[in-house]
Coordinates of N, CA, C and O in Angstrom, one line a residue:
X745 N 5.0 10.5 17.0 CA 4.2 9.1 16.6 C 5.6 8.4 16.2 O 7.2 9.0 16.1
X746 N 5.4 6.5 16.7 CA 6.6 5.6 16.6 C 8.3 6.1 15.4 O 6.6 6.5 14.6
X747 N 8.9 5.5 16.0 CA 10.4 5.4 14.7 C 9.7 4.6 13.2 O 9.1 3.6 14.2
X748 N 9.6 5.1 12.5 CA 9.5 3.4 11.9 C 10.1 2.4 12.0 O 9.7 1.1 12.4
X749 N 11.4 1.6 12.9 CA 12.1 1.2 14.3 C 11.6 0.4 14.6 O 10.6 -0.2 14.7
X750 N 10.5 1.5 15.7 CA 9.6 1.1 16.7 C 9.4 0.2 16.1 O 8.2 -0.5 17.3
X751 N 8.2 0.6 15.5 CA 6.8 0.3 14.8 C 7.0 -1.2 14.1 O 6.7 -2.5 14.7
X752 N 8.2 -1.0 13.7 CA 8.5 -2.4 12.9 C 8.7 -3.7 14.1 O 8.4 -4.8 13.8
X753 N 9.6 -2.8 14.6 CA 10.1 -3.4 16.0 C 9.2 -4.2 16.3 O 9.0 -5.5 17.2
X754 N 7.6 -3.4 17.2 CA 6.3 -3.5 18.3 C 6.0 -4.5 17.5 O 4.8 -5.7 18.0
X755 N 5.6 -4.6 16.0 CA 5.0 -6.2 14.9 C 6.6 -7.0 15.0 O 5.1 -7.7 15.5
X756 N 7.0 -7.0 14.8 CA 7.6 -8.4 14.7 C 8.0 -9.0 16.3 O 7.6 -10.8 16.4
X757 N 7.8 -8.4 17.7 CA 6.8 -9.2 18.9 C 6.5 -9.5 18.7 O 6.2 -10.8 19.2
X758 N 5.3 -8.8 18.6 CA 4.2 -8.4 19.1 C 3.0 -10.5 17.6 O 2.5 -11.1 18.7
X759 N 3.7 -10.6 17.4 CA 3.3 -11.5 16.4 C 4.0 -12.6 15.5 O 3.8 -13.4 16.1
X760 N 5.6 -12.6 16.0 CA 6.2 -14.0 16.8 C 7.2 -14.3 17.7 O 7.7 -14.7 18.3
X761 N 6.6 -13.8 19.2 CA 6.2 -13.8 20.5 C 8.6 -13.6 20.8 O 8.9 -14.2 21.1
X762 N 9.2 -12.6 19.7 CA 9.8 -12.6 20.0 C 10.0 -11.2 21.0 O 9.8 -10.6 20.4
X763 N 11.0 -11.3 22.1 CA 11.7 -10.3 22.6 C 11.8 -9.0 22.2 O 12.5 -9.3 21.1
X764 N 10.4 -8.0 23.0 CA 11.2 -6.5 22.0 C 13.0 -6.1 22.2 O 13.4 -5.6 21.0
X765 N 13.3 -6.1 23.3 CA 14.7 -5.7 23.5 C 15.6 -6.8 22.9 O 16.4 -6.1 22.8
X766 N 15.8 -7.8 21.6 CA 16.2 -8.6 21.3 C 16.1 -8.1 20.1 O 17.1 -8.5 19.5
X767 N 15.3 -7.4 19.2 CA 15.3 -6.5 18.0 C 15.9 -6.1 18.1 O 15.7 -4.2 18.7
X768 N 16.6 -5.4 17.2 CA 18.3 -4.6 16.8 C 17.4 -4.3 15.5 O 17.2 -5.2 15.5
X769 N 18.3 -3.2 14.8 CA 18.6 -2.6 13.3 C 19.0 -3.4 12.6 O 19.1 -4.1 11.6
X770 N 20.7 -4.3 13.7 CA 21.2 -5.4 12.7 C 20.3 -6.2 12.0 O 21.5 -7.4 11.9
X771 N 18.9 -6.5 13.3 CA 18.8 -8.4 13.4 C 17.9 -8.9 11.7 O 17.8 -8.4 11.4
X772 N 19.1 -10.2 11.5 CA 18.3 -10.5 11.1 C 17.0 -11.2 11.6 O 16.4 -11.9 12.2
X773 N 16.1 -10.8 10.1 CA 14.0 -11.4 11.2 C 14.8 -12.6 11.2 O 14.2 -13.6 11.7
X774 N 15.2 -14.0 10.3 CA 15.0 -14.5 10.3 C 15.7 -15.3 11.1 O 15.8 -15.9 11.9
X775 N 17.4 -15.7 10.7 CA 18.9 -15.6 11.1 C 18.7 -15.5 13.0 O 18.7 -16.8 13.4
X776 N 18.2 -14.3 13.1 CA 18.6 -13.9 14.6 C 17.6 -14.4 15.3 O 17.8 -14.1 16.4
X777 N 16.5 -14.3 14.8 CA 14.8 -13.5 15.6 C 14.2 -15.2 14.9 O 13.1 -15.1 15.9
X778 N 14.8 -16.7 14.9 CA 14.3 -17.6 13.8 C 12.7 -16.9 13.4 O 11.2 -17.9 13.8
X779 N 12.2 -16.1 12.8 CA 10.9 -15.9 11.9 C 11.2 -17.0 10.8 O 12.0 -16.1 10.2
X780 N 10.2 -17.4 10.6 CA 10.0 -18.2 9.9 C 9.1 -17.3 8.4 O 8.8 -16.2 9.1
X781 N 9.0 -18.4 8.0 CA 8.7 -17.6 6.3 C 6.8 -17.2 6.2 O 6.3 -16.0 6.6
X782 N 6.0 -17.9 7.1 CA 5.1 -17.7 7.0 C 4.6 -17.1 7.5 O 4.3 -15.5 7.9
X783 N 5.2 -17.1 9.2 CA 5.1 -16.1 10.3 C 5.7 -14.2 9.5 O 5.3 -13.2 9.7
X784 N 7.0 -14.5 8.6 CA 7.4 -13.2 8.5 C 6.4 -12.3 7.3 O 5.2 -11.4 6.8
X785 N 5.4 -13.8 6.5 CA 4.2 -12.4 5.8 C 3.4 -12.3 6.7 O 2.3 -11.1 6.2
X786 N 3.0 -12.3 7.3 CA 2.0 -12.0 9.1 C 2.7 -10.8 9.1 O 1.6 -9.7 9.4
X787 N 3.5 -10.7 9.4 CA 3.8 -9.8 9.6 C 4.3 -8.5 9.1 O 3.7 -7.7 8.6
X788 N 4.6 -8.6 7.1 CA 4.4 -8.1 6.5 C 2.9 -7.6 6.3 O 3.3 -6.7 5.6
X789 N 1.9 -8.2 6.4 CA 0.6 -7.7 6.1 C 0.9 -6.7 7.2 O -0.5 -6.1 7.4
X790 N 0.5 -6.6 8.4 CA 1.2 -6.1 10.4 C 1.5 -4.6 9.5 O 0.8 -3.8 9.6
X791 N 3.1 -4.8 8.6 CA 3.9 -3.3 8.7 C 2.8 -3.2 7.5 O 2.5 -1.3 7.4
X792 N 1.9 -3.7 6.5 CA 0.9 -3.0 5.2 C -0.2 -2.0 5.6 O 0.2 -1.1 5.6
X793 N -1.3 -2.7 6.4 CA -1.3 -2.6 8.2 C -1.2 -1.0 8.6 O -1.7 0.0 8.3
X794 N 0.2 -1.2 9.4 CA 0.8 -0.4 10.1 C 0.6 1.5 9.0 O 0.6 2.4 9.5
X795 N 1.5 0.9 8.0 CA 2.3 1.9 7.5 C 1.5 2.4 5.8 O 1.7 3.3 5.0
X796 N 0.0 2.0 4.8 CA -0.7 2.0 4.7 C 0.0 1.7 3.0 O 0.1 2.5 2.3
X797 N 0.9 0.3 3.1 CA 1.4 0.9 1.5 C 1.5 -1.1 1.5 O 0.6 -1.7 2.4
X798 N 1.8 -1.0 1.0 CA 1.9 -3.3 0.4 C 3.1 -3.5 0.1 O 4.3 -3.3 -0.8
X799 N 4.3 -4.4 0.9 CA 5.9 -4.9 0.7 C 4.8 -5.5 -0.6 O 4.5 -6.8 -0.5
X800 N 6.3 -5.6 -1.7 CA 6.2 -6.4 -2.3 C 7.4 -7.6 -2.1 O 8.0 -7.9 -3.1
X801 N 6.8 -9.0 -1.3 CA 7.7 -9.4 -0.6 C 7.9 -10.1 -1.7 O 9.1 -11.2 -1.9
X802 N 6.7 -11.0 -2.7 CA 7.0 -11.8 -4.1 C 7.9 -11.2 -4.8 O 9.2 -12.4 -5.2
X803 N 7.9 -9.7 -5.2 CA 9.0 -9.4 -5.9 C 10.9 -9.9 -5.5 O 11.7 -9.9 -6.2
X804 N 11.0 -9.4 -3.6 CA 11.8 -9.0 -3.5 C 12.2 -11.0 -3.1 O 13.4 -10.7 -3.0
X805 N 11.7 -11.8 -3.2 CA 11.6 -12.8 -3.1 C 11.8 -13.7 -4.6 O 13.7 -14.4 -4.4
X806 N 12.1 -13.2 -5.8 CA 12.4 -13.9 -7.0 C 13.7 -13.1 -7.6 O 14.4 -13.7 -7.8
X807 N 13.3 -10.9 -6.9 CA 15.0 -11.0 -6.5 C 15.7 -12.0 -6.0 O 17.9 -12.1 -6.5
X808 N 16.1 -12.4 -5.0 CA 17.3 -13.1 -4.6 C 17.2 -14.4 -5.0 O 18.8 -15.1 -4.7
X809 N 16.0 -14.9 -4.8 CA 16.2 -16.3 -5.4 C 17.6 -16.5 -7.4 O 17.6 -17.4 -7.5
X810 N 17.2 -15.2 -8.0 CA 17.6 -14.9 -9.3 C 18.8 -14.9 -8.6 O 19.4 -14.5 -10.0
X811 N 19.4 -14.2 -7.6 CA 20.9 -14.0 -7.1 C 21.1 -12.1 -7.7 O 22.1 -11.1 -7.6
X812 N 19.9 -11.7 -7.4 CA 20.1 -9.8 -8.7 C 20.1 -9.6 -6.9 O 20.5 -8.1 -6.7
X813 N 19.3 -10.2 -5.9 CA 20.3 -9.1 -4.4 C 20.1 -9.9 -3.3 O 19.9 -11.4 -3.8
X814 N 20.6 -9.6 -2.2 CA 20.9 -10.0 -0.5 C 19.9 -10.3 -0.5 O 18.9 -9.4 -0.1
X815 N 19.4 -11.4 1.1 CA 18.7 -11.2 1.8 C 18.3 -10.9 2.7 O 17.8 -10.2 2.5
X816 N 19.1 -9.5 2.5 CA 20.5 -8.8 4.2 C 19.0 -7.7 3.7 O 19.2 -6.3 4.1
X817 N 18.4 -6.6 2.0 CA 18.7 -6.4 1.5 C 17.1 -5.7 2.2 O 16.3 -5.2 2.1
X818 N 16.7 -7.4 2.6 CA 14.9 -6.8 2.8 C 15.2 -7.6 4.4 O 14.2 -6.8 5.2
X819 N 15.8 -8.2 5.0 CA 15.5 -9.4 6.2 C 15.9 -8.8 6.7 O 16.1 -9.1 8.4
X820 N 17.2 -7.6 7.1 CA 17.8 -7.4 8.9 C 17.2 -5.9 8.7 O 16.7 -5.2 7.8
X821 N 16.5 -5.8 9.7 CA 15.0 -5.5 10.2 C 15.7 -3.3 9.5 O 14.9 -2.9 9.6
X822 N 16.9 -3.5 10.0 CA 17.0 -1.5 9.8 C 17.1 -1.4 8.3 O 16.2 -0.7 7.5
X823 N 17.6 -3.1 8.0 CA 17.0 -2.7 5.8 C 15.5 -2.6 5.8 O 15.1 -1.6 4.8
X824 N 14.9 -3.3 6.8 CA 13.4 -4.1 5.9 C 12.9 -2.4 6.6 O 12.2 -2.0 5.5
X825 N 13.7 -1.6 7.0 CA 13.1 0.1 7.6 C 13.2 1.2 6.1 O 12.4 0.9 6.1
X826 N 14.3 0.9 5.9 CA 14.4 1.3 4.6 C 14.3 1.1 3.8 O 12.9 2.1 2.9
X827 N 13.5 0.4 3.7 CA 12.5 0.0 2.1 C 10.9 0.2 2.8 O 10.8 1.0 1.7
X828 N 10.3 -0.1 4.2 CA 9.7 0.5 4.2 C 9.3 2.3 4.2 O 8.1 2.9 3.4
X829 N 10.1 2.5 4.8 CA 10.2 4.1 3.9 C 10.8 4.4 3.0 O 9.9 5.4 2.6
X830 N 10.7 3.7 2.1 CA 11.0 4.3 0.6 C 10.1 4.3 0.2 O 9.9 4.9 -0.3
X831 N 9.9 2.6 0.4 CA 7.7 2.5 -0.3 C 6.6 3.8 0.4 O 6.0 4.3 -0.3
X832 N 7.3 3.9 1.4 CA 6.2 4.9 2.4 C 5.9 6.6 1.5 O 5.5 7.7 0.9
X833 N 7.1 6.8 0.8 CA 7.9 8.4 0.2 C 7.0 8.1 -1.2 O 6.2 8.9 -1.6
X834 N 8.0 6.9 -2.4 CA 6.9 6.8 -3.3 C 4.9 7.1 -3.0 O 5.4 7.3 -4.5
X835 N 4.7 6.5 -2.5 CA 3.1 6.2 -2.4 C 2.6 8.1 -1.9 O 1.7 8.2 -2.4
X836 N 3.3 8.4 -1.3 CA 2.9 10.1 -0.8 C 3.5 10.5 -2.5 O 1.8 11.6 -2.8
X837 N 4.4 10.6 -2.6 CA 4.6 11.4 -4.3 C 3.7 11.3 -5.0 O 4.0 11.5 -5.9
X838 N 3.1 9.4 -5.5 CA 2.6 9.1 -6.2 C 0.7 9.9 -6.2 O -0.1 10.0 -6.7
X839 N 0.2 10.4 -5.0 CA -0.7 10.5 -5.2 C -0.5 12.8 -5.3 O -0.5 13.0 -4.8

């Protein structure tokens, strides 16, 4: 099975026409890869489908806007993968 990073990188690449080789765990989805907010919502939907989770994007945006969290916590690819893995673990634990 592909790693979380490989799956997420593939989704980002196919959804936004960013070459796969440009995507690293350190890439910022918006700043480095040029993904806009609307495209990120499409990416989030595909991630939800691929991993059987629901990314709480609205909650993340609210926390960032309120100054409670940094955008890097969610929009750097490696950190996004960590968030996905945490959500998957919580989903499995809840079943």
